[in-house]
């Protein structure tokens, strides 16, 4: 019995749940193992099978030992004793059952007549065979949270401690779950929450319900509308704690106690049918005892106010402008178009108005426009003004005149409608009056050579034209036909006179002077163009030719020839 006690003590407490039959079998085998069944044959070697064992914690794997004599024959009846190198990792029974105790590695041995064989044992974590989630079913209200727990058990039904679970939800829009098992209700519906360990899944069923409605109100409490108008009351739902609830997903039954006066749609749109009063109610489909109401009064759409628009600005002569009128009833609601409206002009000589409100200015002044809509009246006053000038065009845009002559420039004024207008004041000006002046009729008088810009301004618009003033051309140069001077006489000059075609003397012009015999004498001109200066080089006679030059250096007028004799 001492041997049995030792073997029994080696059985781990985790196997305490094994049936009595296993205990009796171990005990009987231990009694047989206390003596060698075949002491006549000596074992020369022992083997163990399998040589490598993997067993989970609290799991068991059977091994067998075989003894061989020195001839290599197995000794079938030889007693084999089994031992574990580390009983904290795994134990082995006398019958060869290796039992996992904790995660790790060790060896087990089979011994006979001092000979042994070993096997490598690896103990793996305990494998879950079932997972349960608690509570298995529950109901949560919207926004509520609840912590769920999961339990993993092995094949013998023993709970596995320290196990980590992976949590998930079948519909995250209905309920969310974190990895601690905390579930949050998000929207009404049914959802399954699952916990996974070792590929084994446990489920819990959750029903998410709306927060109960405690009360409802419709705003406004009462209102007035005109017949055919619609209204949409605002619904406010609250829970039993007087907190406001969202309206989404909370169906309501709408009803009218007087559908002759007003009807209401399934979405709460009220349509007035006839003058009178109706009570509109809304009740919760989920909680029929929760209801609320509003009173609607429908009135006939009588016109009590007419307002003309626009009310500011001005009218332009000859340019139509559209006016309109806004009609309102007794409760300030806008009356739709289609009512009879009469337009009149209080000042018909200044402006007219059509039956549709199109106003046209006729003359300068203040126009008054009136409207009458079923007794509701309104008037507006507008100043009638000219159409503004948009363009001033001058003709000709460029011209050229001889000094002292005149040129007529014409201004054409157009308004913003591109029509030519003749009733606008035009102001004329010259950029340089010393060269040319302009009258208020546009007549330009040239004064001195040069280029000037003539401007015509009407209102805020300006037109311009360019006038080029040319010098009066020289027609003839008057001088003596011959001139004689001593070679050594000083101040050798002779007079000349420049004249235009009308015989008027011209001063300060450029004169071209050429000499037929430059070796005898050449000539020059003083600044006033009144004298020819002779430079004598040798006695003799030469012909001096005089010819005026224009501003651009071109010859103009007639040539004059003077015979000049230089005496010894």
XYZ file of C-alpha atoms in Angstrom:
568
model
C 0.000 0.000 0.000
C 2.986 2.273 0.395
C 3.594 2.071 -3.346
C 0.003 3.066 -4.126
C 0.205 6.071 -1.857
C 3.263 7.318 -3.678
C 1.669 6.881 -7.082
C -1.583 8.455 -5.963
C 0.247 11.466 -4.650
C 1.750 11.992 -8.116
C -1.712 12.418 -9.642
C -2.341 16.177 -9.943
C -5.308 17.752 -8.305
C -6.531 18.826 -11.750
C -7.433 15.149 -12.368
C -9.543 15.000 -9.250
C -12.589 15.047 -11.478
C -11.595 11.727 -13.138
C -13.921 8.820 -12.427
C -13.214 6.283 -9.662
C -12.607 3.668 -12.340
C -9.447 5.463 -13.461
C -8.255 5.677 -9.844
C -8.839 1.960 -9.268
C -7.038 1.120 -12.511
C -4.018 3.179 -11.500
C -4.070 1.605 -8.050
C -4.168 -1.964 -9.414
C -1.440 -1.172 -11.948
C 0.693 0.336 -9.196
C 0.366 -2.801 -7.121
C 1.534 -4.880 -10.088
C 4.397 -2.443 -10.764
C 5.742 -2.912 -7.253
C 7.242 -6.211 -8.401
C 8.942 -7.311 -11.643
C 6.624 -9.645 -13.590
C 9.564 -11.215 -15.424
C 12.588 -11.098 -13.136
C 14.389 -13.864 -15.070
C 15.020 -11.684 -18.136
C 17.178 -8.643 -17.750
C 16.481 -5.588 -19.867
C 19.476 -4.366 -21.856
C 17.613 -1.308 -23.359
C 14.325 0.550 -23.057
C 12.548 2.693 -25.672
C 9.639 5.102 -25.260
C 7.043 6.028 -27.876
C 6.246 8.588 -29.076
C 9.593 10.278 -28.623
C 8.137 13.821 -28.894
C 4.916 14.786 -27.148
C 2.838 18.000 -27.263
C 0.100 18.244 -24.655
C -2.011 21.230 -23.507
C -2.311 22.235 -19.868
C -4.720 19.782 -18.127
C -4.560 17.550 -21.223
C -3.249 13.965 -21.291
C -1.308 11.960 -23.890
C -0.545 8.215 -23.574
C 3.012 6.923 -23.985
C 4.348 3.348 -23.939
C 7.681 1.891 -22.886
C 9.254 -1.298 -24.280
C 12.154 -3.273 -22.784
C 14.557 -5.301 -24.936
C 16.903 -8.121 -23.917
C 20.504 -8.210 -25.008
C 19.522 -10.134 -28.130
C 17.235 -7.289 -29.171
C 14.055 -9.138 -28.361
C 11.297 -7.262 -26.649
C 10.343 -8.408 -23.170
C 6.590 -8.138 -23.276
C 6.025 -8.745 -19.588
C 8.790 -6.527 -18.306
C 7.664 -3.955 -15.771
C 8.257 -0.383 -16.954
C 8.395 2.523 -14.526
C 7.617 6.074 -15.808
C 8.974 9.309 -14.321
C 8.839 13.053 -15.161
C 11.907 15.242 -15.080
C 9.815 18.315 -14.044
C 6.463 17.584 -12.457
C 5.722 21.315 -12.357
C 5.482 21.210 -16.162
C 4.116 17.681 -16.721
C 3.447 14.513 -14.715
C 3.228 10.955 -15.903
C 1.113 8.151 -14.418
C 2.288 4.608 -13.895
C 0.220 3.586 -16.911
C 2.035 6.147 -19.146
C -0.467 9.010 -19.238
C 1.474 12.306 -19.611
C -0.566 15.135 -18.065
C 0.197 18.831 -18.798
C 0.543 20.951 -15.670
C 1.920 24.324 -16.905
C 3.328 25.791 -20.113
C 6.914 24.717 -20.714
C 9.121 21.773 -21.679
C 10.406 18.687 -19.825
C 11.260 15.003 -20.417
C 9.614 11.802 -19.255
C 11.477 8.507 -18.821
C 10.631 4.790 -19.048
C 12.879 2.671 -16.776
C 13.445 -1.099 -16.448
C 16.411 -2.849 -14.742
C 18.226 0.472 -14.589
C 17.916 1.048 -18.311
C 15.818 4.005 -19.546
C 14.401 5.721 -22.614
C 13.216 9.354 -22.735
C 10.645 11.437 -24.607
C 10.546 15.260 -25.058
C 7.359 16.836 -23.693
C 6.096 20.311 -24.686
C 3.159 21.679 -22.682
C 1.131 24.297 -24.576
C -1.506 26.734 -23.216
C -4.838 25.248 -22.463
C -7.175 25.277 -25.491
C -10.690 26.584 -25.130
C -13.426 24.323 -26.401
C -16.345 26.548 -25.417
C -16.828 30.292 -24.882
C -19.843 31.748 -23.127
C -20.832 35.436 -23.023
C -22.758 36.860 -20.116
C -25.440 38.048 -20.141
C -26.527 35.892 -23.064
C -29.458 38.166 -23.920
C -30.244 41.703 -22.846
C -32.102 44.841 -23.879
C -30.411 48.262 -23.960
C -31.929 51.672 -24.486
C -30.412 54.058 -26.959
C -27.078 55.547 -25.700
C -26.892 53.082 -22.771
C -23.751 51.061 -22.069
C -23.227 47.617 -20.556
C -20.138 45.554 -19.743
C -20.279 41.980 -21.015
C -18.010 39.177 -19.764
C -16.711 36.106 -21.564
C -15.616 32.745 -20.079
C -13.524 30.127 -21.879
C -13.693 26.466 -20.772
C -11.675 23.395 -21.671
C -13.046 20.069 -22.833
C -13.744 19.001 -19.258
C -15.787 22.108 -18.635
C -13.222 23.786 -16.407
C -12.904 27.575 -16.819
C -9.615 28.798 -18.288
C -8.296 31.835 -16.423
C -6.320 34.726 -17.899
C -7.650 34.267 -21.409
C -7.833 37.352 -23.742
C -10.897 37.638 -25.984
C -11.471 39.418 -29.301
C -14.819 41.241 -29.213
C -16.902 42.099 -32.282
C -20.425 43.158 -33.200
C -22.603 42.003 -36.088
C -23.799 45.570 -36.789
C -21.671 48.457 -35.530
C -24.354 51.002 -36.455
C -26.716 49.436 -33.891
C -24.189 48.698 -31.125
C -20.452 49.169 -30.712
C -18.192 47.045 -28.494
C -14.652 47.743 -27.300
C -12.035 45.102 -26.550
C -12.995 45.122 -22.897
C -16.498 43.913 -23.740
C -18.158 47.282 -23.068
C -21.186 47.649 -25.398
C -22.723 51.032 -26.388
C -26.233 51.181 -27.876
C -26.272 53.445 -30.967
C -29.548 52.897 -32.831
C -32.662 50.753 -32.448
C -32.412 47.164 -33.704
C -31.087 43.683 -32.932
C -27.401 42.863 -32.864
C -25.114 39.977 -31.834
C -21.969 40.618 -29.795
C -19.288 37.915 -30.053
C -16.187 36.999 -27.999
C -13.500 34.867 -29.695
C -10.791 32.752 -27.992
C -8.717 30.132 -29.823
C -11.128 30.378 -32.735
C -14.027 29.430 -30.480
C -16.785 32.047 -30.427
C -19.411 32.819 -27.839
C -22.374 35.079 -28.599
C -24.816 37.329 -26.800
C -28.006 38.765 -28.320
C -28.807 42.433 -27.712
C -31.952 44.376 -28.518
C -31.510 48.167 -28.693
C -34.671 50.153 -28.099
C -35.469 53.839 -28.325
C -35.591 55.963 -25.204
C -39.268 56.129 -24.149
C -41.102 59.272 -25.176
C -42.511 61.086 -22.176
C -44.107 64.113 -23.869
C -44.381 66.047 -27.129
C -45.203 69.654 -28.092
C -46.130 71.406 -31.353
C -45.005 74.955 -32.077
C -46.569 77.340 -32.554
C -49.454 76.506 -30.249
C -51.750 78.395 -32.642
C -51.376 80.188 -35.968
C -53.326 81.944 -38.689
C -52.936 81.278 -42.390
C -54.830 82.262 -45.474
C -56.893 79.724 -47.349
C -54.783 77.397 -49.585
C -51.635 78.149 -47.621
C -49.604 75.424 -45.896
C -47.933 75.247 -42.509
C -45.515 72.825 -40.842
C -45.562 72.804 -37.028
C -42.304 72.024 -35.234
C -42.386 68.843 -33.140
C -40.373 68.580 -29.913
C -40.131 65.174 -28.206
C -38.863 64.706 -24.647
C -38.170 61.670 -22.463
C -39.561 61.090 -18.987
C -36.657 63.127 -17.556
C -37.671 66.100 -19.754
C -34.646 65.728 -22.019
C -35.160 66.572 -25.701
C -35.114 63.512 -27.970
C -34.239 63.363 -31.691
C -37.285 63.093 -33.976
C -35.536 60.722 -36.387
C -37.033 57.249 -36.283
C -39.886 58.281 -33.980
C -43.043 57.948 -36.138
C -46.097 60.087 -35.395
C -49.757 59.783 -36.311
C -51.157 63.120 -37.539
C -54.836 64.007 -37.537
C -57.157 66.994 -38.103
C -60.436 67.343 -36.216
C -61.903 69.428 -39.079
C -60.698 68.325 -42.506
C -63.138 70.682 -44.200
C -61.005 73.539 -42.896
C -57.571 71.887 -42.947
C -55.921 68.542 -43.703
C -52.587 67.257 -42.494
C -50.174 64.875 -44.241
C -48.323 61.954 -42.696
C -45.264 64.203 -42.347
C -47.197 66.975 -40.557
C -47.746 69.411 -43.469
C -51.024 71.269 -42.873
C -53.003 72.552 -45.872
C -55.804 75.037 -45.294
C -58.950 74.401 -47.362
C -61.589 76.809 -46.131
C -61.948 79.674 -43.691
C -62.439 78.326 -40.164
C -60.593 76.624 -37.313
C -59.114 73.127 -36.989
C -57.161 71.340 -34.288
C -54.143 69.391 -35.566
C -52.821 66.613 -33.314
C -49.774 64.344 -33.379
C -49.477 61.131 -31.325
C -46.556 58.741 -30.939
C -46.875 55.418 -32.772
C -44.637 53.781 -30.139
C -46.407 55.368 -27.169
C -49.975 56.194 -28.229
C -50.732 57.861 -24.902
C -48.192 60.600 -25.748
C -49.782 63.276 -27.964
C -49.750 67.034 -28.618
C -51.731 69.518 -30.732
C -51.856 72.961 -32.334
C -54.762 75.164 -33.463
C -54.919 76.452 -37.035
C -57.174 79.326 -38.099
C -57.680 79.734 -41.860
C -58.789 83.140 -43.161
C -59.752 84.398 -46.598
C -56.817 86.084 -48.408
C -58.206 89.665 -48.505
C -55.827 92.311 -49.832
C -55.065 94.880 -47.166
C -51.739 96.241 -48.414
C -50.209 97.100 -51.816
C -46.582 98.212 -52.092
C -45.021 99.388 -55.393
C -41.418 98.458 -56.150
C -38.925 99.881 -56.908
C -39.236 102.929 -54.671
C -35.889 104.616 -55.410
C -33.921 105.658 -58.477
C -35.002 107.718 -61.484
C -36.683 107.478 -64.856
C -34.999 108.276 -68.164
C -36.840 110.057 -70.898
C -37.979 107.481 -73.461
C -36.631 104.439 -71.583
C -39.332 102.135 -70.128
C -38.896 100.771 -66.595
C -40.885 97.871 -65.161
C -42.651 98.365 -61.832
C -44.338 95.687 -59.719
C -46.632 95.561 -56.706
C -46.508 93.255 -53.678
C -49.895 92.359 -52.170
C -50.364 91.114 -48.599
C -53.375 89.885 -46.663
C -54.585 90.673 -43.145
C -51.946 88.508 -41.458
C -49.046 89.810 -43.508
C -48.865 86.867 -45.893
C -47.948 87.499 -49.543
C -50.868 87.030 -51.919
C -49.944 85.103 -55.078
C -50.094 86.799 -58.482
C -53.362 86.850 -60.397
C -55.336 89.491 -58.500
C -56.756 92.518 -60.376
C -54.381 95.500 -60.170
C -55.009 98.937 -61.778
C -52.048 101.181 -62.672
C -52.403 104.951 -63.320
C -50.096 107.920 -63.922
C -50.912 110.952 -61.783
C -48.689 113.076 -64.089
C -49.406 111.738 -67.593
C -47.500 114.540 -69.344
C -44.311 113.521 -67.591
C -44.671 109.720 -67.582
C -47.088 107.019 -68.708
C -47.733 103.562 -67.254
C -49.129 100.445 -68.935
C -51.658 97.992 -67.492
C -48.765 95.744 -66.441
C -46.774 98.469 -64.647
C -44.335 99.443 -67.436
C -43.493 103.146 -66.846
C -42.032 105.378 -69.602
C -40.714 108.942 -68.991
C -41.972 111.540 -71.475
C -40.437 114.809 -70.285
C -38.278 116.219 -67.524
C -39.984 116.589 -64.179
C -41.455 114.532 -61.312
C -43.681 111.599 -62.238
C -46.203 110.007 -59.828
C -47.355 106.431 -60.386
C -50.331 104.945 -58.485
C -51.763 101.426 -58.066
C -55.134 100.194 -56.804
C -55.645 96.519 -55.843
C -59.148 95.834 -54.559
C -59.089 99.062 -52.556
C -55.499 98.807 -51.366
C -53.560 101.764 -52.843
C -49.981 102.967 -53.124
C -48.096 105.739 -55.001
C -44.441 106.434 -55.789
C -42.660 109.507 -57.170
C -39.664 109.497 -59.514
C -37.633 112.224 -61.194
C -37.585 111.930 -64.969
C -34.138 112.795 -66.301
C -32.389 112.749 -69.635
C -30.583 109.668 -70.773
C -26.906 110.234 -69.913
C -24.364 110.952 -72.597
C -22.169 107.965 -73.383
C -20.122 109.184 -76.366
C -18.962 112.469 -77.963
C -17.586 112.072 -81.493
C -15.725 114.885 -83.354
C -15.439 115.206 -87.121
C -12.996 115.490 -88.730
C -10.778 113.674 -86.225
C -7.688 115.283 -87.776
C -7.184 118.282 -90.108
C -4.425 120.541 -91.423
C -4.730 124.314 -92.027
C -2.429 127.155 -93.006
C -1.659 129.695 -90.347
C -4.477 132.244 -90.151
C -7.074 129.953 -91.721
C -10.075 128.341 -89.973
C -11.574 124.844 -89.879
C -15.032 123.786 -88.669
C -15.197 120.768 -86.305
C -18.579 119.138 -85.649
C -19.517 117.293 -82.401
C -22.004 114.393 -82.430
C -23.416 113.455 -78.984
C -24.892 109.993 -78.316
C -26.751 108.847 -75.197
C -26.434 105.461 -73.457
C -28.947 103.961 -75.881
C -26.690 104.929 -78.829
C -29.165 107.548 -80.025
C -27.885 110.931 -81.249
C -29.116 113.759 -79.003
C -29.056 117.456 -79.845
C -30.332 118.936 -76.604
C -27.067 118.613 -74.648
C -24.619 121.442 -73.929
C -21.167 121.014 -75.488
C -18.144 122.884 -74.143
C -15.197 123.429 -76.538
C -11.539 123.983 -75.632
C -8.058 124.101 -77.245
C -4.962 122.492 -75.756
C -2.860 125.554 -76.817
C -4.774 128.793 -77.551
C -1.489 130.468 -78.659
C -1.523 128.192 -81.685
C -5.277 127.848 -82.282
C -8.503 128.988 -80.664
C -11.956 127.375 -80.880
C -15.386 128.936 -80.618
C -18.344 127.304 -78.791
C -19.665 126.287 -82.196
C -16.505 124.296 -82.951
C -14.872 126.797 -85.376
C -11.076 126.546 -85.033
C -8.948 129.588 -85.940
C -5.239 128.934 -86.471
C -2.837 131.428 -84.893
C 0.667 130.002 -85.080
C 2.299 126.923 -86.589
C 2.133 123.741 -84.522
C -0.273 120.941 -83.428
C -3.219 121.408 -81.045
C -5.908 119.118 -79.606
C -9.466 120.381 -79.752
C -11.799 118.920 -77.069
C -15.593 118.873 -76.811
C -17.132 117.910 -73.431
C -20.803 117.015 -72.869
C -21.784 115.998 -69.348
C -18.910 113.709 -68.358
C -17.877 112.497 -71.816
C -15.144 114.030 -74.017
C -14.369 113.840 -77.714
C -11.073 115.076 -79.253
C -9.690 116.048 -82.663
C -6.192 117.032 -83.834
C -5.449 120.189 -85.877
C -2.036 120.719 -87.526
C -1.281 124.442 -88.339
C 1.184 125.023 -91.148
C 3.229 128.169 -91.950
C 2.021 130.620 -94.651
C 4.079 129.651 -97.741
C 6.455 132.153 -99.292
C 5.414 133.098 -102.831
C 8.153 135.508 -103.971
C 11.432 137.039 -102.776
C 11.885 140.693 -103.890
C 15.482 141.972 -104.375
C 17.531 144.091 -106.825
C 18.493 142.197 -109.928
C 22.160 143.196 -109.665
C 24.564 144.272 -107.003
C 28.149 145.547 -107.187
C 30.601 145.920 -104.335
C 34.269 146.634 -103.981
C 36.466 143.754 -102.971
C 37.767 145.533 -99.880
C 34.479 147.210 -98.829
C 33.054 146.050 -95.452
C 29.376 145.141 -94.656
C 28.658 143.756 -98.047
C 24.875 143.138 -97.851
C 21.833 143.719 -99.982
C 18.125 143.787 -99.007
C 15.424 141.239 -99.817
C 11.729 140.990 -98.968
C 9.746 137.692 -98.530
C 6.086 137.939 -99.530
C 3.146 135.503 -99.608
C 0.706 135.189 -102.467
C -1.306 138.137 -101.139
C 1.742 140.368 -101.075
C 2.133 140.337 -97.286
C 5.699 140.446 -95.983
C 6.898 137.324 -94.120
C 9.669 137.315 -91.557
C 11.836 134.654 -89.940
C 11.818 132.068 -92.696
C 14.626 129.885 -93.918
C 16.018 130.911 -97.330
C 18.202 128.739 -99.536
C 21.074 130.725 -101.171
C 23.265 129.277 -103.913
C 26.123 130.879 -105.880
C 26.893 130.085 -109.501
C 30.618 130.908 -108.899
C 31.333 130.172 -105.237
C 35.013 131.138 -105.764
C 33.923 134.744 -106.366
C 31.289 135.106 -103.622
C 28.654 133.261 -101.573
C 25.714 134.562 -99.558
C 23.967 134.101 -96.187
C 20.706 135.310 -94.577
C 20.191 137.253 -91.368
C 17.676 136.057 -88.671
C 14.801 138.190 -89.932
C 15.182 137.034 -93.520
C 15.519 140.682 -94.718
C 19.176 140.824 -95.822
C 21.596 138.760 -97.817
C 25.156 138.859 -96.495
C 27.841 138.582 -99.189
C 31.171 136.947 -98.570
C 33.573 138.057 -101.393
C 36.567 135.877 -102.261
C 37.820 137.331 -105.547
C 36.904 139.966 -108.157
C 34.411 138.712 -110.640
C 30.676 138.134 -111.174
C 28.411 135.380 -109.780
C 24.657 134.714 -109.816
C 23.103 134.415 -106.308
C 19.827 132.389 -106.393
C 17.308 132.963 -103.550
C 14.568 130.351 -102.757
C 12.368 130.012 -99.612
C 12.198 126.671 -97.691
C 9.104 125.260 -96.013
C 9.013 123.994 -92.397
C 9.919 120.497 -93.590
C 12.840 121.769 -95.678
C 11.114 121.664 -99.069
C 11.563 124.453 -101.653
C 8.562 126.734 -101.971
C 7.640 129.852 -103.955
C 9.466 131.397 -106.865
C 13.241 131.663 -107.238
C 14.927 135.142 -107.388
C 18.313 135.629 -109.022
C 20.680 138.520 -108.262
C 23.860 139.254 -110.261
C 26.646 140.176 -107.829
C 29.866 141.745 -109.123
C 32.966 141.974 -106.962
C 35.147 144.819 -108.228
C 38.986 144.941 -107.716
